[in-house]
CSV table of C-alpha atoms in Angstrom, one decimal:
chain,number,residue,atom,x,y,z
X,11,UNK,CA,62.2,-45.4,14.2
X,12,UNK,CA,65.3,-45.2,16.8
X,13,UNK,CA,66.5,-42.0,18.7
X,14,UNK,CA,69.4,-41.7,20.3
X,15,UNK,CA,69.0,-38.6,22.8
X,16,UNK,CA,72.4,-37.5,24.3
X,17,UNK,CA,73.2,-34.4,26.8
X,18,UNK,CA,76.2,-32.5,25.5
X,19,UNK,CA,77.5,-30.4,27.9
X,20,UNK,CA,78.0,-26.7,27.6
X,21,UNK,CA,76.1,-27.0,23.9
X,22,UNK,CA,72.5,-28.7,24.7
X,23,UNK,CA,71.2,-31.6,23.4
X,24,UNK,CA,72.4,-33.9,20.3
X,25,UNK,CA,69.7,-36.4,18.6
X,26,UNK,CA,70.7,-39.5,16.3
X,27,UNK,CA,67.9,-40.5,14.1
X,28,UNK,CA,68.1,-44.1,12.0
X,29,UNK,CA,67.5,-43.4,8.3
X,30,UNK,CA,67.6,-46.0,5.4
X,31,UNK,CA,70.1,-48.6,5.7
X,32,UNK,CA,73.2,-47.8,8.6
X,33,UNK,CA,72.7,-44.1,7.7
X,34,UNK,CA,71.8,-41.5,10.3
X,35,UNK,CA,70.9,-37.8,10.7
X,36,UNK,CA,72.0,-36.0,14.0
X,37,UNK,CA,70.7,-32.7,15.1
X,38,UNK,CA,72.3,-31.0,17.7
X,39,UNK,CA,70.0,-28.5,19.5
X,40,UNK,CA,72.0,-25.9,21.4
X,41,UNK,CA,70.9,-23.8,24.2
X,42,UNK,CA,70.8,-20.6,22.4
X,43,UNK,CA,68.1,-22.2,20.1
X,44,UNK,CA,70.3,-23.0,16.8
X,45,UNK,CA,70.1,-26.3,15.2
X,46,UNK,CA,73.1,-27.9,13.5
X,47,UNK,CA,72.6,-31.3,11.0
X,48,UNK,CA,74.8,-33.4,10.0
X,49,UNK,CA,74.8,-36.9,7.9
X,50,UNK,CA,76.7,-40.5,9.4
X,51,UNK,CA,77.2,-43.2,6.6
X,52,UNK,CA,77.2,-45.4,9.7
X,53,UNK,CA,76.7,-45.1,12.9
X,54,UNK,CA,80.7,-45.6,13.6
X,55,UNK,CA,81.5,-42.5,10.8
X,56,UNK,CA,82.4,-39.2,11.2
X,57,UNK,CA,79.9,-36.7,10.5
X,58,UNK,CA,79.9,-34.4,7.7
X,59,UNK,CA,77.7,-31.2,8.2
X,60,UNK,CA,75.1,-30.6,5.6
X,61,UNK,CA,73.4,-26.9,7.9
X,62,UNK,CA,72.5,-25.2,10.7
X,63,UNK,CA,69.1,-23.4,11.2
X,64,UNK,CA,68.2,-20.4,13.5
X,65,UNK,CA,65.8,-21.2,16.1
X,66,UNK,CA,63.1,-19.1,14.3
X,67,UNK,CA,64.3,-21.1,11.0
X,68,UNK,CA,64.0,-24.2,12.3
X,69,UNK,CA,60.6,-24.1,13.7
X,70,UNK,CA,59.3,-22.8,10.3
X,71,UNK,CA,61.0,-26.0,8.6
X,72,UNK,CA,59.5,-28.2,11.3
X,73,UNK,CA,56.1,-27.0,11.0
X,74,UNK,CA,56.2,-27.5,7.1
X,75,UNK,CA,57.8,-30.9,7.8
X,76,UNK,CA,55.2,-32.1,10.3
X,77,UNK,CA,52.6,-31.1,7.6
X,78,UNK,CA,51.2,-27.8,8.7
X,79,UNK,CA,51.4,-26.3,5.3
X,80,UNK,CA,50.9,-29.3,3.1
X,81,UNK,CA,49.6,-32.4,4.4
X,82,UNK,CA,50.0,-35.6,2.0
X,83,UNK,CA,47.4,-38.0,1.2
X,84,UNK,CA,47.6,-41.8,0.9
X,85,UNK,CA,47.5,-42.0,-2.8
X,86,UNK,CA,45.0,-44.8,-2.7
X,87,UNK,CA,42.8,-41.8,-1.3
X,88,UNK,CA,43.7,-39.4,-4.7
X,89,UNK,CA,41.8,-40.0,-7.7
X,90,UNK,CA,43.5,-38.7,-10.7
X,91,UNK,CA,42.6,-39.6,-14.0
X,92,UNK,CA,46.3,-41.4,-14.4
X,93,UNK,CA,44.8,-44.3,-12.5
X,94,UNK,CA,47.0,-46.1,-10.2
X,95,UNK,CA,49.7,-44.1,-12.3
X,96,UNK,CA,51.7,-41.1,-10.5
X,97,UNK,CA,54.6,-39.0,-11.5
X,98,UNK,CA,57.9,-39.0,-10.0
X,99,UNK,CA,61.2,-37.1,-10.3
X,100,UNK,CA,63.9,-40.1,-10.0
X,101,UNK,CA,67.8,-39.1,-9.7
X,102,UNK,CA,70.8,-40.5,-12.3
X,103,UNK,CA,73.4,-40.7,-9.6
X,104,UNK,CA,77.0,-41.4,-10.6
X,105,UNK,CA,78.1,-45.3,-11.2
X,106,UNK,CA,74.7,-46.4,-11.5
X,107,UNK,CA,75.7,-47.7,-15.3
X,108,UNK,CA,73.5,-45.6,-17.3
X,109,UNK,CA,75.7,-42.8,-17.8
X,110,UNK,CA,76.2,-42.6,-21.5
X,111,UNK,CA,73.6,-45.2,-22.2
X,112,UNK,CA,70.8,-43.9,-24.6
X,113,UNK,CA,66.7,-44.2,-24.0
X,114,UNK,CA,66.4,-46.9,-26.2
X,115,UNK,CA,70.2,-49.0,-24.9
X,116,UNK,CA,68.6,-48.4,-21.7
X,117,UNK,CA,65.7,-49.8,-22.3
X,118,UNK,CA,63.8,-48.3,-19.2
X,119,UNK,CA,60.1,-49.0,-19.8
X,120,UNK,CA,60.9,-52.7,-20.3
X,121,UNK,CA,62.8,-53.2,-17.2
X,122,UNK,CA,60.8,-51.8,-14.8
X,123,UNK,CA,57.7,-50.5,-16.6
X,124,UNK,CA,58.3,-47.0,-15.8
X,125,UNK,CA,58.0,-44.2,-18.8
X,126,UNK,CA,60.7,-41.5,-18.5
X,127,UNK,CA,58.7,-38.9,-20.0
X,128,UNK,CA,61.0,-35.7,-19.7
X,129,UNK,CA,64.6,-35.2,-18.2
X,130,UNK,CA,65.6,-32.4,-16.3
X,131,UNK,CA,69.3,-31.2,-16.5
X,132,UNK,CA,70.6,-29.1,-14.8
X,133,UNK,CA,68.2,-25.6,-16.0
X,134,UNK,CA,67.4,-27.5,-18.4
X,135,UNK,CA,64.4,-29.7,-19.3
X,136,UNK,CA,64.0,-32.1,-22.3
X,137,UNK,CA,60.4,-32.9,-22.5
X,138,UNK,CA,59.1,-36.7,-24.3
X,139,UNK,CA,63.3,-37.3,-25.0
X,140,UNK,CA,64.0,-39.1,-28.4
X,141,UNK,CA,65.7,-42.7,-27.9
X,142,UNK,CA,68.8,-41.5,-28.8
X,143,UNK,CA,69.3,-39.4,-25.5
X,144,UNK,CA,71.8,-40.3,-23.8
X,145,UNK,CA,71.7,-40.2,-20.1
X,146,UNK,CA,74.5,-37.6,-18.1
X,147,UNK,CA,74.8,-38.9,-14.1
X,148,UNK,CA,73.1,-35.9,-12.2
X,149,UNK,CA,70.1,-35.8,-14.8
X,150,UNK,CA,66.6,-36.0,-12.6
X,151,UNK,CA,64.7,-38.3,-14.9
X,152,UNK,CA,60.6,-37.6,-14.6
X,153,UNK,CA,58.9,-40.7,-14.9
X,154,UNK,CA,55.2,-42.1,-14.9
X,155,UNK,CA,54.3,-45.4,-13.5
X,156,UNK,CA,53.2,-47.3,-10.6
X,157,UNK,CA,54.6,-47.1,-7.4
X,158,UNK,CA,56.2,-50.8,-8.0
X,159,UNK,CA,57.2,-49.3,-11.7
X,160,UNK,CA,58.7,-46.5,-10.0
X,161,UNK,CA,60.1,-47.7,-7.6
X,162,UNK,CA,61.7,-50.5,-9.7
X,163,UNK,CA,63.5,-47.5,-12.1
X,164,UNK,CA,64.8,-46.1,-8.7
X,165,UNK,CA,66.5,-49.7,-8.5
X,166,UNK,CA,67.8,-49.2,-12.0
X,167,UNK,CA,69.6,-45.8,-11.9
X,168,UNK,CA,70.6,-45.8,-7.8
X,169,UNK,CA,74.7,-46.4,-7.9
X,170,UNK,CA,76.4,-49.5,-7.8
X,171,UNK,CA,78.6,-48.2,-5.0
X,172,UNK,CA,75.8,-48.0,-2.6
């Protein structure tokens, strides 16, 4: 992982951290203790501002980040009785191609081996959907597989604009 520190005068210090891809999150820390954070597409892009945390605030969210409340476990080290199965919640984002589709035109489990086994939307959640659902971009889709399933359906239903 690459930081980029940087002094900003007069406010404190700003951080650049690498994400996925040319994406980055910057933090600037300012002397009075706040914490602003912002999202680059790129590291040439403006930034657009996504929050800003009290100093107080943002050592509580660091201290559940860094695992003090809830520490993961490498799942090869959790024995459920799914097997090498897990559960996870998987987002339709816009232009990803299967707004509108149904279930079955989908045809999810075949293409990636994942089971969609409920959809949330918005307060809504439509537990072992029919094949004739059709799929809305912003549904959160709950799936059971494999890691490589799952992560294979994340493939499937990330935009085409990305």
């Amino acid at each position: 992982m690459t930081v980029y520190e940087t002094d900003v005068p007069g406010v404190g210090k700003k951080f650049e951290v690498d994400l996925d891809g040319d994406e980055r999150l910057v933090l600037v820390m300012h002397h009075d203790g706040k914490r602003e954070f912002f999202h680059k597409t790129s590291p040439d892009a403006d930034a657009e501002r996504l929050f800003t945390l009290s100093g107080q605030r943002a050592r509580e969210v660091g201290a559940i980040i860094q695992g003090a409340y809830f520490q993961p476990v490498e799942l090869s080290d959790v024995e459920v009785p799914l097997g090498d199965a897990i559960i996870e919640w998987v987002d339709v984002e816009v232009g990803c191609g299967l707004e509108g589709q149904t279930l079955a035109d989908a045809n999810l489990r075949k293409r990636s081996g994942a089971s969609v086994i409920a959809i949330q939307r918005e307060s809504e959640t439509i537990p072992n959907p029919d094949p004739d659902e059709t799929f809305h971009a912003g549904d959160i889709l709950v799936a059971l597989g494999t890691r490589e399933e799952l992560d294979a359906l994340e493939r499937l239903v990330e935009s085409d604009e990305d």
